Amino acid sequence: MKYGEPHSMEEWVKFYESKTHDAADVPQGFSVTFLPTRGFMVTKPDIEGSMLMVYIVCGDGAFWHDVAELLAINNGLRYLTTICTRHIEPYIRLWGWKILTKGDINNQKRYVCIDKQGRYIVATHRGEDVKTGEPSYWVTKYLIKGEKPDV
């Protein structure tokens, strides 16, 4: 599928499921944001945790990242969180983040990074993906510049 060309939600779901081998389900409390030319994302605000949880992104990842940041910031949330189901260092390079520290904390691989705006990102290994065997990471982006993680 080409980004920028319009596709139906059903086409985007089929693309997502064939690429990831996961169902494009929408858990209770989550909502779908969809644009025919960009794909879709599934998110849920966690008001108590002050974060926007991103469950699925399909299509133009950079666009959906910006939309998620906009939604979180405009709703007074402090964090953006998702799961990365691939090797983390190429993912970090993709976003242009700089690794500040990497190590093990409580037997978990953890990367502390910073983005070009000076905001921190923490990626913590959560195990191997059951279907693919690829590593999986919790990724939390701090949306307030200067707010440091407690790691």
JSON list of C-alpha atoms in Angstrom, two decimals:
[
{"chain": "A", "resi": 1, "resn": "MET", "atom": "CA", "xyz": [0.00, 0.00, 0.00]},
{"chain": "A", "resi": 2, "resn": "LYS", "atom": "CA", "xyz": [1.21, 3.48, -0.76]},
{"chain": "A", "resi": 3, "resn": "TYR", "atom": "CA", "xyz": [0.95, 6.14, 1.90]},
{"chain": "A", "resi": 4, "resn": "GLY", "atom": "CA", "xyz": [-0.80, 9.23, 0.63]},
{"chain": "A", "resi": 5, "resn": "GLU", "atom": "CA", "xyz": [-3.25, 7.25, -1.50]},
{"chain": "A", "resi": 6, "resn": "PRO", "atom": "CA", "xyz": [-6.70, 6.80, 0.01]},
{"chain": "A", "resi": 7, "resn": "HIS", "atom": "CA", "xyz": [-7.68, 3.35, 1.28]},
{"chain": "A", "resi": 8, "resn": "SER", "atom": "CA", "xyz": [-10.69, 2.15, 3.25]},
{"chain": "A", "resi": 9, "resn": "MET", "atom": "CA", "xyz": [-10.40, 1.25, 6.91]},
{"chain": "A", "resi": 10, "resn": "GLU", "atom": "CA", "xyz": [-10.91, -2.39, 5.90]},
{"chain": "A", "resi": 11, "resn": "GLU", "atom": "CA", "xyz": [-7.93, -2.17, 3.51]},
{"chain": "A", "resi": 12, "resn": "TRP", "atom": "CA", "xyz": [-5.72, -0.65, 6.21]},
{"chain": "A", "resi": 13, "resn": "VAL", "atom": "CA", "xyz": [-6.77, -3.36, 8.69]},
{"chain": "A", "resi": 14, "resn": "LYS", "atom": "CA", "xyz": [-6.01, -6.09, 6.15]},
{"chain": "A", "resi": 15, "resn": "PHE", "atom": "CA", "xyz": [-2.60, -4.50, 5.50]},
{"chain": "A", "resi": 16, "resn": "TYR", "atom": "CA", "xyz": [-1.86, -4.29, 9.24]},
{"chain": "A", "resi": 17, "resn": "GLU", "atom": "CA", "xyz": [-2.88, -7.88, 9.91]},
{"chain": "A", "resi": 18, "resn": "SER", "atom": "CA", "xyz": [-0.89, -9.27, 6.97]},
{"chain": "A", "resi": 19, "resn": "LYS", "atom": "CA", "xyz": [2.22, -7.29, 7.99]},
{"chain": "A", "resi": 20, "resn": "THR", "atom": "CA", "xyz": [2.14, -7.97, 11.74]},
{"chain": "A", "resi": 21, "resn": "HIS", "atom": "CA", "xyz": [0.23, -11.26, 11.90]},
{"chain": "A", "resi": 22, "resn": "ASP", "atom": "CA", "xyz": [-1.74, -9.68, 14.76]},
{"chain": "A", "resi": 23, "resn": "ALA", "atom": "CA", "xyz": [-5.44, -8.89, 14.90]},
{"chain": "A", "resi": 24, "resn": "ALA", "atom": "CA", "xyz": [-6.25, -5.20, 14.61]},
{"chain": "A", "resi": 25, "resn": "ASP", "atom": "CA", "xyz": [-8.54, -5.34, 17.62]},
{"chain": "A", "resi": 26, "resn": "VAL", "atom": "CA", "xyz": [-9.68, -2.36, 19.63]},
{"chain": "A", "resi": 27, "resn": "PRO", "atom": "CA", "xyz": [-9.61, -3.13, 23.36]},
{"chain": "A", "resi": 28, "resn": "GLN", "atom": "CA", "xyz": [-12.30, -1.70, 25.61]},
{"chain": "A", "resi": 29, "resn": "GLY", "atom": "CA", "xyz": [-11.70, 1.98, 26.34]},
{"chain": "A", "resi": 30, "resn": "PHE", "atom": "CA", "xyz": [-9.51, 2.52, 23.27]},
{"chain": "A", "resi": 31, "resn": "SER", "atom": "CA", "xyz": [-10.54, 4.54, 20.24]},
{"chain": "A", "resi": 32, "resn": "VAL", "atom": "CA", "xyz": [-9.59, 4.53, 16.57]},
{"chain": "A", "resi": 33, "resn": "THR", "atom": "CA", "xyz": [-8.34, 7.57, 14.70]},
{"chain": "A", "resi": 34, "resn": "PHE", "atom": "CA", "xyz": [-8.46, 7.02, 10.93]},
{"chain": "A", "resi": 35, "resn": "LEU", "atom": "CA", "xyz": [-7.54, 8.95, 7.79]},
{"chain": "A", "resi": 36, "resn": "PRO", "atom": "CA", "xyz": [-7.88, 7.21, 4.40]},
{"chain": "A", "resi": 37, "resn": "THR", "atom": "CA", "xyz": [-4.54, 8.60, 3.14]},
{"chain": "A", "resi": 38, "resn": "ARG", "atom": "CA", "xyz": [-2.54, 7.95, 6.34]},
{"chain": "A", "resi": 39, "resn": "GLY", "atom": "CA", "xyz": [-3.91, 4.77, 7.96]},
{"chain": "A", "resi": 40, "resn": "PHE", "atom": "CA", "xyz": [-5.08, 4.50, 11.54]},
{"chain": "A", "resi": 41, "resn": "MET", "atom": "CA", "xyz": [-4.02, 4.37, 15.17]},
{"chain": "A", "resi": 42, "resn": "VAL", "atom": "CA", "xyz": [-5.65, 2.97, 18.30]},
{"chain": "A", "resi": 43, "resn": "THR", "atom": "CA", "xyz": [-5.15, 4.95, 21.51]},
{"chain": "A", "resi": 44, "resn": "LYS", "atom": "CA", "xyz": [-6.43, 5.42, 25.03]},
{"chain": "A", "resi": 45, "resn": "PRO", "atom": "CA", "xyz": [-5.80, 8.27, 27.43]},
{"chain": "A", "resi": 46, "resn": "ASP", "atom": "CA", "xyz": [-4.81, 7.27, 30.96]},
{"chain": "A", "resi": 47, "resn": "ILE", "atom": "CA", "xyz": [-5.75, 10.38, 32.89]},
{"chain": "A", "resi": 48, "resn": "GLU", "atom": "CA", "xyz": [-4.48, 9.09, 36.27]},
{"chain": "A", "resi": 49, "resn": "GLY", "atom": "CA", "xyz": [-1.10, 8.18, 34.73]},
{"chain": "A", "resi": 50, "resn": "SER", "atom": "CA", "xyz": [-1.08, 11.38, 32.65]},
{"chain": "A", "resi": 51, "resn": "MET", "atom": "CA", "xyz": [-0.29, 9.43, 29.48]},
{"chain": "A", "resi": 52, "resn": "LEU", "atom": "CA", "xyz": [-1.65, 8.62, 26.07]},
{"chain": "A", "resi": 53, "resn": "MET", "atom": "CA", "xyz": [-1.27, 4.90, 25.38]},
{"chain": "A", "resi": 54, "resn": "VAL", "atom": "CA", "xyz": [-0.73, 4.03, 21.72]},
{"chain": "A", "resi": 55, "resn": "TYR", "atom": "CA", "xyz": [-1.83, 0.45, 21.07]},
{"chain": "A", "resi": 56, "resn": "ILE", "atom": "CA", "xyz": [-1.67, 0.22, 17.25]},
{"chain": "A", "resi": 57, "resn": "VAL", "atom": "CA", "xyz": [-0.22, 2.37, 14.50]},
{"chain": "A", "resi": 58, "resn": "CYS", "atom": "CA", "xyz": [-0.74, 1.42, 10.88]},
{"chain": "A", "resi": 59, "resn": "GLY", "atom": "CA", "xyz": [0.32, 3.51, 7.92]},
{"chain": "A", "resi": 60, "resn": "ASP", "atom": "CA", "xyz": [2.39, 6.66, 8.14]},
{"chain": "A", "resi": 61, "resn": "GLY", "atom": "CA", "xyz": [4.15, 6.17, 11.48]},
{"chain": "A", "resi": 62, "resn": "ALA", "atom": "CA", "xyz": [5.74, 9.62, 11.59]},
{"chain": "A", "resi": 63, "resn": "PHE", "atom": "CA", "xyz": [2.37, 11.27, 10.97]},
{"chain": "A", "resi": 64, "resn": "TRP", "atom": "CA", "xyz": [0.63, 9.20, 13.67]},
{"chain": "A", "resi": 65, "resn": "HIS", "atom": "CA", "xyz": [3.48, 9.91, 16.10]},
{"chain": "A", "resi": 66, "resn": "ASP", "atom": "CA", "xyz": [2.89, 13.64, 15.62]},
{"chain": "A", "resi": 67, "resn": "VAL", "atom": "CA", "xyz": [-0.89, 13.22, 15.97]},
{"chain": "A", "resi": 68, "resn": "ALA", "atom": "CA", "xyz": [-0.41, 11.23, 19.20]},
{"chain": "A", "resi": 69, "resn": "GLU", "atom": "CA", "xyz": [1.89, 13.94, 20.61]},
{"chain": "A", "resi": 70, "resn": "LEU", "atom": "CA", "xyz": [-0.62, 16.62, 19.65]},
{"chain": "A", "resi": 71, "resn": "LEU", "atom": "CA", "xyz": [-3.50, 14.74, 21.30]},
{"chain": "A", "resi": 72, "resn": "ALA", "atom": "CA", "xyz": [-1.49, 14.13, 24.46]},
{"chain": "A", "resi": 73, "resn": "ILE", "atom": "CA", "xyz": [-0.13, 17.66, 24.81]},
{"chain": "A", "resi": 74, "resn": "ASN", "atom": "CA", "xyz": [-3.46, 19.33, 24.00]},
{"chain": "A", "resi": 75, "resn": "ASN", "atom": "CA", "xyz": [-5.12, 17.22, 26.69]},
{"chain": "A", "resi": 76, "resn": "GLY", "atom": "CA", "xyz": [-2.54, 18.07, 29.35]},
{"chain": "A", "resi": 77, "resn": "LEU", "atom": "CA", "xyz": [-0.91, 14.62, 29.38]},
{"chain": "A", "resi": 78, "resn": "ARG", "atom": "CA", "xyz": [2.78, 14.34, 30.27]},
{"chain": "A", "resi": 79, "resn": "TYR", "atom": "CA", "xyz": [3.73, 11.05, 28.59]},
{"chain": "A", "resi": 80, "resn": "LEU", "atom": "CA", "xyz": [3.26, 9.14, 25.39]},
{"chain": "A", "resi": 81, "resn": "THR", "atom": "CA", "xyz": [3.66, 5.38, 25.72]},
{"chain": "A", "resi": 82, "resn": "THR", "atom": "CA", "xyz": [3.68, 2.45, 23.32]},
{"chain": "A", "resi": 83, "resn": "ILE", "atom": "CA", "xyz": [5.20, -0.97, 22.75]},
{"chain": "A", "resi": 84, "resn": "CYS", "atom": "CA", "xyz": [7.99, -1.43, 20.22]},
{"chain": "A", "resi": 85, "resn": "THR", "atom": "CA", "xyz": [7.94, -4.97, 18.81]},
{"chain": "A", "resi": 86, "resn": "ARG", "atom": "CA", "xyz": [11.28, -4.84, 17.05]},
{"chain": "A", "resi": 87, "resn": "HIS", "atom": "CA", "xyz": [14.95, -4.39, 17.84]},
{"chain": "A", "resi": 88, "resn": "ILE", "atom": "CA", "xyz": [15.18, -1.14, 19.76]},
{"chain": "A", "resi": 89, "resn": "GLU", "atom": "CA", "xyz": [18.38, 0.47, 18.48]},
{"chain": "A", "resi": 90, "resn": "PRO", "atom": "CA", "xyz": [17.19, 0.79, 14.83]},
{"chain": "A", "resi": 91, "resn": "TYR", "atom": "CA", "xyz": [13.90, 2.16, 16.22]},
{"chain": "A", "resi": 92, "resn": "ILE", "atom": "CA", "xyz": [15.84, 4.74, 18.25]},
{"chain": "A", "resi": 93, "resn": "ARG", "atom": "CA", "xyz": [17.84, 5.73, 15.15]},
{"chain": "A", "resi": 94, "resn": "LEU", "atom": "CA", "xyz": [14.63, 5.98, 13.08]},
{"chain": "A", "resi": 95, "resn": "TRP", "atom": "CA", "xyz": [13.31, 8.68, 15.39]},
{"chain": "A", "resi": 96, "resn": "GLY", "atom": "CA", "xyz": [16.66, 10.47, 15.64]},
{"chain": "A", "resi": 97, "resn": "TRP", "atom": "CA", "xyz": [16.97, 9.97, 19.38]},
{"chain": "A", "resi": 98, "resn": "LYS", "atom": "CA", "xyz": [20.35, 9.98, 21.11]},
{"chain": "A", "resi": 99, "resn": "ILE", "atom": "CA", "xyz": [21.09, 7.17, 23.56]},
{"chain": "A", "resi": 100, "resn": "LEU", "atom": "CA", "xyz": [22.25, 8.64, 26.86]},
{"chain": "A", "resi": 101, "resn": "THR", "atom": "CA", "xyz": [22.53, 5.40, 28.82]},
{"chain": "A", "resi": 102, "resn": "LYS", "atom": "CA", "xyz": [21.87, 1.75, 28.25]},
{"chain": "A", "resi": 103, "resn": "GLY", "atom": "CA", "xyz": [22.12, -0.99, 30.79]},
{"chain": "A", "resi": 104, "resn": "ASP", "atom": "CA", "xyz": [20.30, -3.48, 32.94]},
{"chain": "A", "resi": 105, "resn": "ILE", "atom": "CA", "xyz": [17.99, -2.48, 35.73]},
{"chain": "A", "resi": 106, "resn": "ASN", "atom": "CA", "xyz": [16.41, -5.36, 37.65]},
{"chain": "A", "resi": 107, "resn": "ASN", "atom": "CA", "xyz": [17.53, -7.72, 34.87]},
{"chain": "A", "resi": 108, "resn": "GLN", "atom": "CA", "xyz": [15.75, -5.63, 32.24]},
{"chain": "A", "resi": 109, "resn": "LYS", "atom": "CA", "xyz": [17.57, -3.94, 29.35]},
{"chain": "A", "resi": 110, "resn": "ARG", "atom": "CA", "xyz": [16.82, -0.25, 29.53]},
{"chain": "A", "resi": 111, "resn": "TYR", "atom": "CA", "xyz": [17.71, 2.63, 27.24]},
{"chain": "A", "resi": 112, "resn": "VAL", "atom": "CA", "xyz": [17.42, 6.26, 28.27]},
{"chain": "A", "resi": 113, "resn": "CYS", "atom": "CA", "xyz": [17.38, 8.56, 25.25]},
{"chain": "A", "resi": 114, "resn": "ILE", "atom": "CA", "xyz": [16.77, 12.18, 24.42]},
{"chain": "A", "resi": 115, "resn": "ASP", "atom": "CA", "xyz": [15.06, 13.61, 21.35]},
{"chain": "A", "resi": 116, "resn": "LYS", "atom": "CA", "xyz": [16.04, 16.66, 19.31]},
{"chain": "A", "resi": 117, "resn": "GLN", "atom": "CA", "xyz": [13.81, 18.84, 21.50]},
{"chain": "A", "resi": 118, "resn": "GLY", "atom": "CA", "xyz": [15.56, 17.76, 24.69]},
{"chain": "A", "resi": 119, "resn": "ARG", "atom": "CA", "xyz": [12.79, 15.44, 25.88]},
{"chain": "A", "resi": 120, "resn": "TYR", "atom": "CA", "xyz": [13.57, 12.10, 27.49]},
{"chain": "A", "resi": 121, "resn": "ILE", "atom": "CA", "xyz": [12.51, 8.67, 26.27]},
{"chain": "A", "resi": 122, "resn": "VAL", "atom": "CA", "xyz": [12.84, 5.43, 28.24]},
{"chain": "A", "resi": 123, "resn": "ALA", "atom": "CA", "xyz": [12.71, 2.05, 26.48]},
{"chain": "A", "resi": 124, "resn": "THR", "atom": "CA", "xyz": [12.54, -0.99, 28.76]},
{"chain": "A", "resi": 125, "resn": "HIS", "atom": "CA", "xyz": [12.76, -4.56, 27.49]},
{"chain": "A", "resi": 126, "resn": "ARG", "atom": "CA", "xyz": [9.56, -6.45, 28.31]},
{"chain": "A", "resi": 127, "resn": "GLY", "atom": "CA", "xyz": [10.42, -9.83, 26.78]},
{"chain": "A", "resi": 128, "resn": "GLU", "atom": "CA", "xyz": [10.26, -11.56, 23.45]},
{"chain": "A", "resi": 129, "resn": "ASP", "atom": "CA", "xyz": [7.23, -11.39, 21.17]},
{"chain": "A", "resi": 130, "resn": "VAL", "atom": "CA", "xyz": [5.47, -14.74, 21.44]},
{"chain": "A", "resi": 131, "resn": "LYS", "atom": "CA", "xyz": [4.76, -15.00, 17.70]},
{"chain": "A", "resi": 132, "resn": "THR", "atom": "CA", "xyz": [7.93, -13.57, 16.16]},
{"chain": "A", "resi": 133, "resn": "GLY", "atom": "CA", "xyz": [10.56, -14.12, 18.84]},
{"chain": "A", "resi": 134, "resn": "GLU", "atom": "CA", "xyz": [11.63, -10.50, 18.34]},
{"chain": "A", "resi": 135, "resn": "PRO", "atom": "CA", "xyz": [12.40, -8.36, 21.39]},
{"chain": "A", "resi": 136, "resn": "SER", "atom": "CA", "xyz": [9.62, -6.18, 22.72]},
{"chain": "A", "resi": 137, "resn": "TYR", "atom": "CA", "xyz": [10.04, -2.90, 24.62]},
{"chain": "A", "resi": 138, "resn": "TRP", "atom": "CA", "xyz": [7.86, -0.53, 26.62]},
{"chain": "A", "resi": 139, "resn": "VAL", "atom": "CA", "xyz": [8.63, 2.96, 25.28]},
{"chain": "A", "resi": 140, "resn": "THR", "atom": "CA", "xyz": [7.70, 6.06, 27.26]},
{"chain": "A", "resi": 141, "resn": "LYS", "atom": "CA", "xyz": [8.30, 9.54, 25.90]},
{"chain": "A", "resi": 142, "resn": "TYR", "atom": "CA", "xyz": [8.33, 12.45, 28.34]},
{"chain": "A", "resi": 143, "resn": "LEU", "atom": "CA", "xyz": [6.51, 15.33, 26.65]},
{"chain": "A", "resi": 144, "resn": "ILE", "atom": "CA", "xyz": [7.66, 18.09, 28.99]},
{"chain": "A", "resi": 145, "resn": "LYS", "atom": "CA", "xyz": [11.15, 19.28, 28.18]},
{"chain": "A", "resi": 146, "resn": "GLY", "atom": "CA", "xyz": [13.48, 18.90, 31.13]},
{"chain": "A", "resi": 147, "resn": "GLU", "atom": "CA", "xyz": [11.34, 16.37, 32.99]},
{"chain": "A", "resi": 148, "resn": "LYS", "atom": "CA", "xyz": [13.74, 13.53, 33.76]},
{"chain": "A", "resi": 149, "resn": "PRO", "atom": "CA", "xyz": [12.91, 9.86, 34.23]},
{"chain": "A", "resi": 150, "resn": "ASP", "atom": "CA", "xyz": [13.53, 8.23, 37.61]},
{"chain": "A", "resi": 151, "resn": "VAL", "atom": "CA", "xyz": [16.05, 5.69, 36.30]}
]
